[in-house]
Short mmCIF file of C-alpha atoms in Angstrom, two decimals:
data_model
loop_
_atom_site.label_atom_id
_atom_site.label_comp_id
_atom_site.label_asym_id
_atom_site.label_seq_id
_atom_site.Cartn_x
_atom_site.Cartn_y
_atom_site.Cartn_z
CA UNK A 1 -6.62 -43.70 8.41
CA UNK A 2 -4.23 -41.04 7.28
CA UNK A 3 -2.40 -43.19 4.73
CA UNK A 4 -4.38 -41.98 1.75
CA UNK A 5 -4.34 -38.37 2.96
CA UNK A 6 -0.60 -37.89 3.28
CA UNK A 7 1.56 -37.87 0.18
CA UNK A 8 5.14 -39.09 0.27
CA UNK A 9 7.88 -36.61 -0.44
CA UNK A 10 8.72 -35.35 -2.93
CA UNK A 11 5.15 -34.58 -4.00
CA UNK A 12 4.22 -33.74 -7.56
CA UNK A 13 1.98 -30.91 -8.79
CA UNK A 14 -0.45 -33.51 -10.13
CA UNK A 15 -0.66 -35.35 -6.80
CA UNK A 16 -1.41 -32.12 -4.98
CA UNK A 17 -4.02 -31.10 -7.57
CA UNK A 18 -5.66 -34.47 -7.21
CA UNK A 19 -6.05 -33.79 -3.49
CA UNK A 20 -7.33 -30.28 -4.25
CA UNK A 21 -9.95 -31.66 -6.63
CA UNK A 22 -11.05 -34.12 -3.93
CA UNK A 23 -11.20 -31.19 -1.49
CA UNK A 24 -8.72 -32.98 0.75
CA UNK A 25 -5.68 -30.77 0.34
CA UNK A 26 -4.03 -29.44 3.47
CA UNK A 27 -3.67 -25.73 2.86
CA UNK A 28 -2.17 -23.21 5.27
CA UNK A 29 -1.47 -19.52 5.05
CA UNK A 30 2.23 -18.65 5.37
CA UNK A 31 1.46 -17.43 8.91
CA UNK A 32 -0.04 -20.79 9.85
CA UNK A 33 2.81 -22.66 8.15
CA UNK A 34 5.31 -20.82 10.37
CA UNK A 35 3.33 -21.92 13.41
CA UNK A 36 3.08 -25.54 12.30
CA UNK A 37 6.78 -25.86 11.49
CA UNK A 38 7.55 -24.34 14.89
CA UNK A 39 5.31 -26.90 16.58
CA UNK A 40 5.97 -30.08 14.63
CA UNK A 41 9.31 -29.50 12.98
CA UNK A 42 10.09 -29.19 9.30
CA UNK A 43 10.09 -32.90 8.43
CA UNK A 44 6.67 -33.71 9.79
CA UNK A 45 5.11 -30.46 8.62
CA UNK A 46 6.39 -30.90 5.05
CA UNK A 47 4.64 -34.24 4.80
CA UNK A 48 1.37 -32.84 6.14
CA UNK A 49 1.11 -29.57 4.24
CA UNK A 50 0.31 -29.53 0.53
CA UNK A 51 0.04 -25.83 -0.18
CA UNK A 52 1.10 -22.63 1.59
CA UNK A 53 -0.67 -19.44 0.52
CA UNK A 54 1.22 -16.16 0.32
CA UNK A 55 -0.05 -12.69 -0.51
CA UNK A 56 0.73 -9.02 -0.75
CA UNK A 57 -1.30 -5.82 -1.04
CA UNK A 58 0.63 -2.68 -1.85
CA UNK A 59 1.21 0.11 -4.36
CA UNK A 60 2.79 -1.43 -7.46
CA UNK A 61 3.92 0.82 -10.26
CA UNK A 62 4.41 -0.80 -13.64
CA UNK A 63 0.74 -1.74 -13.72
CA UNK A 64 -1.94 -0.97 -16.26
CA UNK A 65 -4.74 -2.36 -18.39
CA UNK A 66 -5.40 -3.10 -22.03
CA UNK A 67 -8.90 -2.16 -23.14
CA UNK A 68 -10.71 -2.82 -26.39
CA UNK A 69 -13.68 -0.45 -26.82
CA UNK A 70 -15.24 -2.03 -29.90
CA UNK A 71 -15.66 -0.22 -33.21
CA UNK A 72 -17.71 2.92 -33.62
CA UNK A 73 -19.89 3.70 -36.63
CA UNK A 74 -18.25 5.03 -38.75
CA UNK A 75 -14.96 3.53 -37.66
CA UNK A 76 -12.04 5.35 -36.09
CA UNK A 77 -8.39 4.39 -35.74
CA UNK A 78 -7.76 6.06 -32.41
CA UNK A 79 -4.49 7.97 -32.35
CA UNK A 80 -4.85 9.66 -28.98
CA UNK A 81 -7.22 8.59 -26.22
CA UNK A 82 -8.20 9.97 -22.83
CA UNK A 83 -10.16 8.20 -20.13
CA UNK A 84 -11.67 10.66 -17.65
CA UNK A 85 -9.03 13.08 -18.93
CA UNK A 86 -6.17 10.67 -18.34
CA UNK A 87 -4.12 9.87 -21.43
CA UNK A 88 -4.17 6.22 -22.48
CA UNK A 89 -1.67 4.94 -25.00
CA UNK A 90 -3.47 4.15 -28.27
CA UNK A 91 -0.60 3.44 -30.63
CA UNK A 92 -1.46 -0.24 -30.72
CA UNK A 93 -4.30 -0.68 -33.20
CA UNK A 94 -7.63 0.98 -34.01
CA UNK A 95 -9.66 0.67 -30.82
CA UNK A 96 -7.22 -0.79 -28.31
CA UNK A 97 -5.46 1.24 -25.67
CA UNK A 98 -3.29 0.78 -22.60
CA UNK A 99 -4.10 2.82 -19.53
CA UNK A 100 -1.02 3.05 -17.33
CA UNK A 101 -1.28 3.27 -13.55
CA UNK A 102 0.97 6.33 -13.13
CA UNK A 103 -0.48 8.55 -15.88
CA UNK A 104 -1.99 11.80 -14.61
CA UNK A 105 -4.58 14.04 -16.32
CA UNK A 106 -3.04 16.45 -18.80
CA UNK A 107 -4.40 19.44 -16.90
CA UNK A 108 -3.25 18.17 -13.49
CA UNK A 109 -1.20 20.86 -11.73
CA UNK A 110 1.23 18.08 -10.72
CA UNK A 111 3.91 19.57 -8.46
CA UNK A 112 3.40 23.20 -9.52
CA UNK A 113 2.13 23.85 -6.03
CA UNK A 114 4.40 21.58 -4.06
CA UNK A 115 3.63 19.01 -2.80
CA UNK A 116 0.97 18.18 -5.37
CA UNK A 117 -2.12 16.20 -4.40
CA UNK A 118 -2.34 13.86 -7.40
CA UNK A 119 -5.91 13.02 -6.53
CA UNK A 120 -6.72 11.19 -9.77
CA UNK A 121 -4.89 9.27 -12.47
CA UNK A 122 -4.53 6.03 -14.38
CA UNK A 123 -4.72 3.85 -11.27
CA UNK A 124 -8.02 5.49 -10.31
CA UNK A 125 -9.41 5.03 -13.85
CA UNK A 126 -8.67 1.30 -13.55
CA UNK A 127 -10.37 1.10 -10.15
CA UNK A 128 -13.41 3.06 -11.44
CA UNK A 129 -13.67 0.70 -14.41
CA UNK A 130 -13.66 -2.32 -12.10
CA UNK A 131 -16.26 -0.63 -9.88
CA UNK A 132 -18.56 -0.49 -12.92
CA UNK A 133 -18.54 3.29 -13.20
CA UNK A 134 -19.03 4.98 -16.57
CA UNK A 135 -15.78 6.42 -17.89
CA UNK A 136 -15.63 9.31 -20.35
CA UNK A 137 -13.67 8.34 -23.46
CA UNK A 138 -12.33 11.05 -25.70
CA UNK A 139 -10.39 10.08 -28.80
CA UNK A 140 -8.86 11.82 -31.79
CA UNK A 141 -7.49 10.49 -35.06
CA UNK A 142 -6.13 11.73 -38.39
CA UNK A 143 -8.59 9.71 -40.48
CA UNK A 144 -7.96 7.14 -43.18
CA UNK A 145 -10.00 5.64 -45.98
CA UNK A 146 -10.85 2.62 -43.85
CA UNK A 147 -11.17 4.56 -40.59
CA UNK A 148 -12.61 7.94 -41.61
CA UNK A 149 -13.73 9.25 -38.23
CA UNK A 150 -11.52 11.86 -36.55
CA UNK A 151 -13.21 12.44 -33.21
CA UNK A 152 -15.05 10.40 -30.65
CA UNK A 153 -16.58 11.35 -27.33
CA UNK A 154 -18.65 8.88 -25.37
CA UNK A 155 -19.00 6.98 -22.15
CA UNK A 156 -17.63 3.49 -21.83
CA UNK A 157 -18.40 0.88 -19.22
CA UNK A 158 -16.41 -2.24 -18.42
CA UNK A 159 -19.41 -4.47 -19.11
CA UNK A 160 -19.56 -3.21 -22.72
CA UNK A 161 -15.85 -3.53 -23.47
CA UNK A 162 -14.73 -6.50 -25.53
CA UNK A 163 -11.71 -7.06 -23.35
CA UNK A 164 -10.34 -5.37 -20.25
CA UNK A 165 -7.15 -7.06 -19.13
CA UNK A 166 -4.86 -6.06 -16.31
CA UNK A 167 -1.30 -6.41 -17.63
CA UNK A 168 1.33 -5.46 -15.09
CA UNK A 169 4.92 -5.66 -16.34
CA UNK A 170 6.43 -5.47 -12.86
CA UNK A 171 4.62 -6.48 -9.69
CA UNK A 172 5.28 -8.29 -6.49
CA UNK A 173 8.82 -7.15 -5.73
CA UNK A 174 10.54 -9.90 -3.79
CA UNK A 175 11.57 -7.49 -1.05
CA UNK A 176 11.88 -3.74 -0.76
CA UNK A 177 13.76 -0.80 0.69
CA UNK A 178 13.04 0.90 3.98
CA UNK A 179 12.97 4.57 2.99
CA UNK A 180 14.26 7.41 5.17
CA UNK A 181 15.25 11.05 4.82
CA UNK A 182 18.69 11.60 6.27
CA UNK A 183 20.02 14.72 4.57
CA UNK A 184 17.18 17.03 3.52
CA UNK A 185 16.06 19.71 5.99
CA UNK A 186 12.45 19.50 4.84
CA UNK A 187 9.93 16.68 4.43
CA UNK A 188 10.56 14.94 1.14
CA UNK A 189 7.71 13.44 -0.90
CA UNK A 190 8.62 10.16 -2.53
CA UNK A 191 6.92 7.09 -3.96
CA UNK A 192 7.66 5.65 -0.50
CA UNK A 193 5.53 8.36 1.08
CA UNK A 194 6.35 11.55 2.99
CA UNK A 195 9.69 11.26 4.77
CA UNK A 196 10.38 13.69 7.57
CA UNK A 197 13.84 15.24 8.00
CA UNK A 198 16.51 13.94 10.38
CA UNK A 199 15.31 10.35 10.07
CA UNK A 200 11.85 11.45 11.27
CA UNK A 201 10.14 8.31 10.03
CA UNK A 202 10.91 5.14 8.06
CA UNK A 203 8.52 3.67 5.49
CA UNK A 204 8.67 0.09 4.27
CA UNK A 205 6.68 -1.78 1.65
CA UNK A 206 6.43 -5.55 1.93
CA UNK A 207 4.16 -8.09 3.56
CA UNK A 208 7.29 -9.71 5.03
CA UNK A 209 6.53 -13.27 6.10
CA UNK A 210 3.41 -13.36 3.88
CA UNK A 211 5.04 -11.95 0.73
CA UNK A 212 5.10 -14.41 -2.22
CA UNK A 213 8.66 -14.18 -3.51
CA UNK A 214 10.13 -13.90 -0.01
CA UNK A 215 8.62 -17.34 0.62
CA UNK A 216 9.98 -18.88 -2.59
CA UNK A 217 13.29 -17.04 -2.66
CA UNK A 218 14.94 -19.21 -5.33
CA UNK A 219 11.86 -19.21 -7.63
CA UNK A 220 11.45 -22.98 -7.42
CA UNK A 221 7.65 -23.02 -7.79
CA UNK A 222 6.64 -19.51 -8.89
CA UNK A 223 7.42 -19.11 -12.58
CA UNK A 224 5.97 -18.31 -15.99
CA UNK A 225 2.47 -19.78 -16.14
CA UNK A 226 1.85 -19.90 -12.38
CA UNK A 227 -1.83 -19.30 -11.65
CA UNK A 228 -2.26 -16.49 -9.14
CA UNK A 229 -5.03 -14.66 -7.33
CA UNK A 230 -5.03 -11.09 -8.55
CA UNK A 231 -7.54 -8.42 -7.59
CA UNK A 232 -10.13 -11.04 -6.70
CA UNK A 233 -9.80 -13.01 -9.94
CA UNK A 234 -7.61 -15.84 -11.17
CA UNK A 235 -4.71 -14.61 -13.25
CA UNK A 236 -1.25 -15.72 -14.22
CA UNK A 237 2.43 -14.91 -14.07
CA UNK A 238 3.03 -14.21 -17.77
CA UNK A 239 6.76 -13.49 -17.57
CA UNK A 240 9.33 -12.41 -15.05
CA UNK A 241 8.85 -8.79 -14.12
CA UNK A 242 10.92 -6.00 -15.55
CA UNK A 243 14.06 -5.26 -13.48
CA UNK A 244 14.05 -8.90 -12.27
CA UNK A 245 17.34 -9.24 -10.46
CA UNK A 246 17.90 -12.76 -9.11
CA UNK A 247 21.53 -12.19 -8.16
CA UNK A 248 20.87 -9.58 -5.49
CA UNK A 249 22.63 -9.94 -2.14
CA UNK A 250 21.10 -12.68 0.03
CA UNK A 251 20.95 -13.47 3.73
CA UNK A 252 19.85 -16.96 4.85
CA UNK A 253 19.15 -17.53 1.14
CA UNK A 254 16.65 -14.68 0.98
CA UNK A 255 17.37 -11.43 -0.90
CA UNK A 256 18.01 -8.32 1.19
CA UNK A 257 16.23 -5.75 -1.01
CA UNK A 258 14.50 -5.66 -4.40
CA UNK A 259 15.63 -8.76 -6.38
CA UNK A 260 12.96 -10.83 -8.15
CA UNK A 261 9.77 -9.47 -9.75
CA UNK A 262 6.76 -10.89 -11.59
CA UNK A 263 4.75 -9.82 -14.63
CA UNK A 264 1.07 -10.41 -13.92
CA UNK A 265 -1.97 -10.71 -16.15
CA UNK A 266 -5.64 -11.09 -15.22
CA UNK A 267 -9.19 -10.36 -16.37
CA UNK A 268 -10.22 -6.93 -15.12
CA UNK A 269 -13.89 -7.83 -15.58
CA UNK A 270 -13.69 -10.39 -12.79
CA UNK A 271 -11.81 -8.21 -10.33
CA UNK A 272 -13.18 -6.25 -7.37
CA UNK A 273 -12.48 -2.58 -6.63
CA UNK A 274 -11.43 -3.33 -3.04
CA UNK A 275 -8.41 -5.28 -4.30
CA UNK A 276 -7.26 -3.00 -7.13
CA UNK A 277 -7.10 0.49 -5.73
CA UNK A 278 -6.15 3.85 -7.25
CA UNK A 279 -3.43 5.39 -5.11
CA UNK A 280 -2.29 8.99 -4.58
CA UNK A 281 1.18 9.70 -3.25
CA UNK A 282 1.41 13.34 -2.18
CA UNK A 283 4.13 15.24 -4.04
CA UNK A 284 4.95 12.18 -6.14
CA UNK A 285 2.09 11.03 -8.31
CA UNK A 286 -0.47 8.28 -8.74
CA UNK A 287 -0.15 4.54 -8.91
CA UNK A 288 -2.15 1.37 -8.40
CA UNK A 289 -2.37 -0.78 -5.30
CA UNK A 290 -2.59 -4.42 -6.30
CA UNK A 291 -3.79 -7.35 -4.21
CA UNK A 292 -1.97 -10.52 -5.15
CA UNK A 293 -2.05 -14.05 -3.73
CA UNK A 294 0.22 -16.90 -4.81
CA UNK A 295 0.07 -20.53 -3.67
CA UNK A 296 3.31 -22.36 -3.00
CA UNK A 297 3.03 -26.13 -3.45
CA UNK A 298 5.06 -27.92 -0.79
CA UNK A 299 6.81 -30.39 -3.06
CA UNK A 300 9.61 -31.07 -0.59
CA UNK A 301 11.12 -30.00 2.74
CA UNK A 302 13.36 -27.37 1.18
CA UNK A 303 10.36 -25.47 -0.23
CA UNK A 304 8.60 -25.46 3.14
CA UNK A 305 11.81 -24.42 4.89
CA UNK A 306 11.72 -21.14 2.98
CA UNK A 307 7.92 -20.79 2.96
CA UNK A 308 8.04 -20.93 6.77
CA UNK A 309 10.65 -18.19 7.22
CA UNK A 310 9.53 -15.71 9.85
CA UNK A 311 9.53 -11.92 9.88
CA UNK A 312 12.64 -11.95 12.08
CA UNK A 313 14.54 -13.95 9.43
CA UNK A 314 13.70 -11.60 6.57
CA UNK A 315 15.76 -8.43 6.16
CA UNK A 316 15.38 -5.16 4.28
CA UNK A 317 17.94 -2.43 3.60
CA UNK A 318 17.49 1.10 4.98
CA UNK A 319 17.96 3.54 2.11
CA UNK A 320 18.29 7.32 2.22
CA UNK A 321 15.82 8.85 -0.25
CA UNK A 322 17.05 12.43 0.14
CA UNK A 323 20.48 11.98 -1.47
CA UNK A 324 21.51 8.37 -2.04
CA UNK A 325 18.47 7.02 -3.88
CA UNK A 326 17.91 9.96 -6.26
CA UNK A 327 21.60 9.98 -7.19
CA UNK A 328 21.79 6.21 -7.58
CA UNK A 329 24.44 5.93 -4.89
CA UNK A 330 24.99 2.36 -3.75
CA UNK A 331 25.03 1.35 -0.09
CA UNK A 332 22.60 1.55 2.78
CA UNK A 333 22.24 2.70 6.37
CA UNK A 334 22.06 -0.85 7.63
CA UNK A 335 19.46 -3.61 7.49
CA UNK A 336 16.47 -4.44 9.67
CA UNK A 337 14.14 -7.40 9.81
CA UNK A 338 10.39 -7.32 9.37
CA UNK A 339 9.68 -8.09 12.99
CA UNK A 340 11.53 -4.91 13.93
CA UNK A 341 9.74 -2.97 11.20
CA UNK A 342 6.34 -4.20 12.35
CA UNK A 343 7.12 -3.31 15.98
CA UNK A 344 6.57 0.36 15.10
CA UNK A 345 10.10 1.57 15.73
CA UNK A 346 13.59 0.78 14.45
CA UNK A 347 17.02 2.04 15.44
CA UNK A 348 18.97 3.87 12.74
CA UNK A 349 22.42 5.20 13.66
CA UNK A 350 21.44 5.22 17.31
CA UNK A 351 18.14 6.99 16.79
CA UNK A 352 14.68 5.50 17.41
CA UNK A 353 12.68 6.00 14.23
CA UNK A 354 8.93 5.32 13.96
CA UNK A 355 7.96 3.00 11.11
CA UNK A 356 4.98 2.94 8.78
CA UNK A 357 4.16 0.60 5.90
CA UNK A 358 2.74 1.25 2.45
CA UNK A 359 1.96 -2.41 2.01
CA UNK A 360 -0.99 -3.61 4.10
CA UNK A 361 -0.17 -6.71 6.11
CA UNK A 362 -3.77 -7.12 7.24
CA UNK A 363 -5.06 -7.04 3.64
CA UNK A 364 -2.34 -9.49 2.61
CA UNK A 365 -3.49 -11.81 5.38
CA UNK A 366 -7.07 -11.51 4.14
CA UNK A 367 -5.97 -12.46 0.62
CA UNK A 368 -3.85 -15.40 1.83
CA UNK A 369 -6.91 -16.62 3.76
CA UNK A 370 -9.29 -16.20 0.81
CA UNK A 371 -6.87 -18.07 -1.46
CA UNK A 372 -6.53 -20.82 1.12
CA UNK A 373 -10.33 -21.24 1.21
CA UNK A 374 -10.57 -21.30 -2.60
CA UNK A 375 -7.92 -24.03 -2.83
CA UNK A 376 -9.54 -26.06 -0.05
CA UNK A 377 -12.87 -25.88 -1.85
CA UNK A 378 -11.24 -27.18 -5.02
CA UNK A 379 -11.84 -23.92 -6.89
CA UNK A 380 -8.21 -22.98 -7.37
CA UNK A 381 -5.66 -25.49 -8.61
CA UNK A 382 -1.93 -25.05 -8.60
CA UNK A 383 0.18 -24.92 -11.75
CA UNK A 384 3.63 -26.13 -12.61
CA UNK A 385 5.55 -23.27 -14.24
CA UNK A 386 5.91 -23.73 -17.99
CA UNK A 387 9.24 -21.99 -17.60
CA UNK A 388 11.22 -21.02 -14.52
CA UNK A 389 12.16 -17.40 -13.90
CA UNK A 390 15.80 -16.46 -14.47
CA UNK A 391 17.47 -18.13 -11.50
CA UNK A 392 20.00 -17.01 -8.91
CA UNK A 393 23.43 -17.77 -10.32
CA UNK A 394 22.28 -17.16 -13.90
CA UNK A 395 23.69 -14.28 -15.91
CA UNK A 396 20.40 -12.42 -15.77
CA UNK A 397 20.64 -9.10 -13.98
CA UNK A 398 19.54 -5.54 -13.53
CA UNK A 399 21.56 -2.89 -15.35
CA UNK A 400 21.79 0.86 -14.97
CA UNK A 401 21.39 3.02 -18.07
CA UNK A 402 24.61 3.82 -19.86
CA UNK A 403 24.14 7.29 -21.24
CA UNK A 404 25.86 8.18 -24.49
CA UNK A 405 26.28 11.66 -26.00
CA UNK A 406 23.83 12.25 -28.83
CA UNK A 407 25.34 14.07 -31.81
CA UNK A 408 23.22 15.55 -34.56
CA UNK B 1 -22.63 15.62 38.93
CA UNK B 2 -22.74 15.63 35.19
CA UNK B 3 -19.19 14.99 34.10
CA UNK B 4 -18.54 16.03 30.54
CA UNK B 5 -15.78 16.94 28.09
CA UNK B 6 -15.54 19.89 25.79
CA UNK B 7 -12.99 20.65 23.08
CA UNK B 8 -12.36 24.32 22.66
CA UNK B 9 -10.15 26.74 20.79
CA UNK B 10 -9.00 29.63 22.98
CA UNK B 11 -7.64 32.84 21.50
CA UNK B 12 -5.70 34.93 24.02
CA UNK B 13 -5.09 38.61 23.61
CA UNK B 14 -1.41 39.30 24.33
CA UNK B 15 -2.26 41.38 27.39
CA UNK B 16 -3.20 38.32 29.45
CA UNK B 17 -0.57 35.87 28.36
CA UNK B 18 1.24 36.38 31.65
CA UNK B 19 -1.74 35.25 33.75
CA UNK B 20 -1.93 31.79 35.37
CA UNK B 21 -5.13 30.80 33.60
CA UNK B 22 -4.55 27.07 33.56
CA UNK B 23 -3.84 27.09 37.29
CA UNK B 24 -7.09 28.95 38.01
CA UNK B 25 -9.17 26.63 35.84
CA UNK B 26 -7.81 23.62 37.63
CA UNK B 27 -7.83 25.00 41.15
CA UNK B 28 -10.93 27.19 41.24
CA UNK B 29 -13.19 25.18 38.94
CA UNK B 30 -11.86 21.65 39.46
CA UNK B 31 -11.44 21.01 35.76
CA UNK B 32 -9.19 18.52 34.01
CA UNK B 33 -7.27 20.44 31.46
CA UNK B 34 -5.70 18.70 28.46
CA UNK B 35 -3.72 20.78 25.99
CA UNK B 36 -4.14 19.41 22.48
CA UNK B 37 -2.31 22.14 20.64
CA UNK B 38 -0.61 25.33 21.79
CA UNK B 39 0.90 28.29 20.06
CA UNK B 40 1.94 31.18 22.25
CA UNK B 41 4.62 33.63 21.24
CA UNK B 42 5.50 36.84 23.06
CA UNK B 43 4.61 39.05 20.10
CA UNK B 44 1.37 37.61 18.90
CA UNK B 45 -1.90 36.33 20.21
CA UNK B 46 -1.88 33.00 21.92
CA UNK B 47 -3.81 30.04 20.65
CA UNK B 48 -4.70 27.00 22.69
CA UNK B 49 -6.70 23.97 21.68
CA UNK B 50 -7.87 22.27 24.86
CA UNK B 51 -10.08 19.58 26.16
CA UNK B 52 -11.85 20.50 29.40
CA UNK B 53 -13.28 17.72 31.48
CA UNK B 54 -15.36 18.19 34.61
CA UNK B 55 -18.75 19.04 35.98
CA UNK B 56 -20.82 20.81 33.36
CA UNK B 57 -21.62 23.70 35.71
CA UNK B 58 -17.95 24.13 36.52
CA UNK B 59 -17.02 24.09 32.84
CA UNK B 60 -19.51 26.85 32.19
CA UNK B 61 -18.20 28.85 35.16
CA UNK B 62 -14.66 28.35 33.89
CA UNK B 63 -15.64 29.56 30.46
CA UNK B 64 -17.28 32.65 31.98
CA UNK B 65 -14.05 33.32 33.82
CA UNK B 66 -12.06 33.02 30.57
CA UNK B 67 -14.44 35.27 28.65
CA UNK B 68 -14.23 37.81 31.45
CA UNK B 69 -10.49 37.97 30.88
CA UNK B 70 -10.98 38.70 27.20
CA UNK B 71 -10.25 35.20 25.94
CA UNK B 72 -12.20 34.36 22.83
CA UNK B 73 -13.67 30.87 23.19
CA UNK B 74 -14.76 28.85 20.18
CA UNK B 75 -15.83 25.26 19.93
CA UNK B 76 -13.15 23.04 18.40
CA UNK B 77 -15.13 21.98 15.40
CA UNK B 78 -12.45 20.73 13.04
CA UNK B 79 -12.56 16.99 12.99
CA UNK B 80 -10.64 14.33 11.12
CA UNK B 81 -12.69 11.29 10.20
CA UNK B 82 -11.74 7.97 8.72
CA UNK B 83 -13.59 6.27 5.91
CA UNK B 84 -13.22 2.65 6.96
CA UNK B 85 -14.16 1.46 3.47
CA UNK B 86 -11.23 3.32 1.95
CA UNK B 87 -8.69 2.54 4.68
CA UNK B 88 -6.48 -0.42 3.74
CA UNK B 89 -4.75 -0.62 7.13
CA UNK B 90 -1.41 0.00 5.45
CA UNK B 91 -0.11 1.84 8.58
CA UNK B 92 1.69 4.65 6.77
CA UNK B 93 -0.27 7.20 8.85
CA UNK B 94 0.77 5.70 12.16
CA UNK B 95 4.38 6.90 11.98
CA UNK B 96 3.34 10.52 11.40
CA UNK B 97 0.49 10.76 13.92
CA UNK B 98 1.83 12.87 16.82
CA UNK B 99 -0.73 11.81 19.44
CA UNK B 100 -1.13 8.09 18.72
CA UNK B 101 -4.76 8.68 17.77
CA UNK B 102 -3.88 6.35 14.92
CA UNK B 103 -2.31 3.30 16.47
CA UNK B 104 -1.83 -0.46 16.08
CA UNK B 105 -3.10 -2.29 19.17
CA UNK B 106 -2.15 -5.74 17.88
CA UNK B 107 1.17 -6.15 16.08
CA UNK B 108 0.13 -9.59 14.82
CA UNK B 109 -2.81 -8.40 12.75
CA UNK B 110 -1.35 -4.92 12.08
CA UNK B 111 -4.77 -3.27 11.87
CA UNK B 112 -4.91 0.47 12.46
CA UNK B 113 -7.31 1.77 15.11
CA UNK B 114 -8.41 5.38 15.13
CA UNK B 115 -9.13 6.97 18.50
CA UNK B 116 -10.91 10.16 17.56
CA UNK B 117 -10.71 11.51 21.12
CA UNK B 118 -6.92 11.74 20.86
CA UNK B 119 -6.96 13.51 17.49
CA UNK B 120 -5.80 17.13 17.41
CA UNK B 121 -6.73 17.56 13.75
CA UNK B 122 -3.18 18.36 12.68
CA UNK B 123 -3.97 16.65 9.36
CA UNK B 124 -0.64 14.84 9.07
CA UNK B 125 -2.55 11.64 8.23
CA UNK B 126 -4.72 13.42 5.67
CA UNK B 127 -1.59 14.42 3.80
CA UNK B 128 0.03 10.99 3.76
CA UNK B 129 -2.98 8.69 3.24
CA UNK B 130 -2.61 7.22 -0.27
CA UNK B 131 -6.30 6.26 -0.39
CA UNK B 132 -7.92 9.49 0.82
CA UNK B 133 -9.42 7.62 3.75
CA UNK B 134 -8.72 10.44 6.22
CA UNK B 135 -10.87 13.51 5.77
CA UNK B 136 -11.18 16.88 7.52
CA UNK B 137 -14.64 17.95 8.55
CA UNK B 138 -15.52 21.40 9.84
#
């Protein structure tokens, strides 16, 4: 009875898609895959499972959206643009702009009264757009013969835009630091949250055993062209992310810290505001929280072996954000695994330190489950990368800036 | 017996700081006395945020006793609420909550529960929540 259901290894993308189209694919979330491998062993499980869904939901800087407003009458070649008072980069064409996640309003007090609140910015504009709210557009220009208009003030709404495309140059960090404050005597306010003095708390930011690139650590199936679930819509990996660093230190084959990243694109018009969320980090600034789900096709045992790695097998470095990180000092205060991080307390230099996460595991689990359902219903097919990401062992790497004296 | 709980802010004039008020409330009025926040220094007025639990009549008698001593009694009206629609269950608030009002009962699902009765309205969560899900209400 099961002969036509179970594919022989290695499976191909096309064979798996055929099963997806017939609504017969065996799809598990990464959590369920861990359980199955534990119960049945890798060999048996790899034959049974076709796709493992992974996901993450956390603040991801290097996000933003391209918008095309449409032409006004008379026409304007927008030189400067503001959306709800937040500057959007308009040096692209006449009525295109890019609204970046971390931009803050020009009149925002920022950190003048420390720590600043950063209650609104680019990330919030993007969420408001998705939510269907009217956004105030203000634009100025110098005027040309073909684009005579010099000023524009109006409301825009996502439904009236020609295009609204989320284009995130760096998302989905493979792994991330655990941030602490070791040296400062006061609470420090970082992009990893508020960190209390004397190792008062430790913040981490990864979905651990659910996180996409932790489950495909050698980028065997996730590459350029991979279809992904982003913000509630179907999108794609359009390139490797900026700062992609495949040669980072590894443990059990999995990077300990940053490493790989993805560049993500998707149609903002199809997204939902609960999965793309404007984010305010006290004393630091604004950003965008992105919900991302990526299917991993189980082509062979090796791929499932990594997709079924548990929290206790995945490690993150503990980094001091009071002195070491700001001064780009290498080294760490040790490593911890995600099971320890999720327990609520870790030991750092003999001290018990409470942990908190910026990345929501429960939201990631929701996304992995939604993606699983979509694949099972035949609505979401997997894709073979058109090009692999720069691989571990390649010359591709992450460089620091070499400053040179400027003479003039 | 109508057992009830009341959250109160007590302001002590410095003249009575040396009196065994807590002892009296417990012994004479049979009240459960839970200190939520305390600030008493020798030079200034004392401030105590408490939760009193007991028979309603006894609570009222206890409050009369306090007022008789010159303690100013105000209802503890500051409240921190959570907007469940905005909360993403990221857990960043849990590490800074001093009373475990924000806690994670199940480490498998990692969802954050908010037990309002344990909250002392210190606002640590309000400051760190990236989604403005925690709000102060007066």
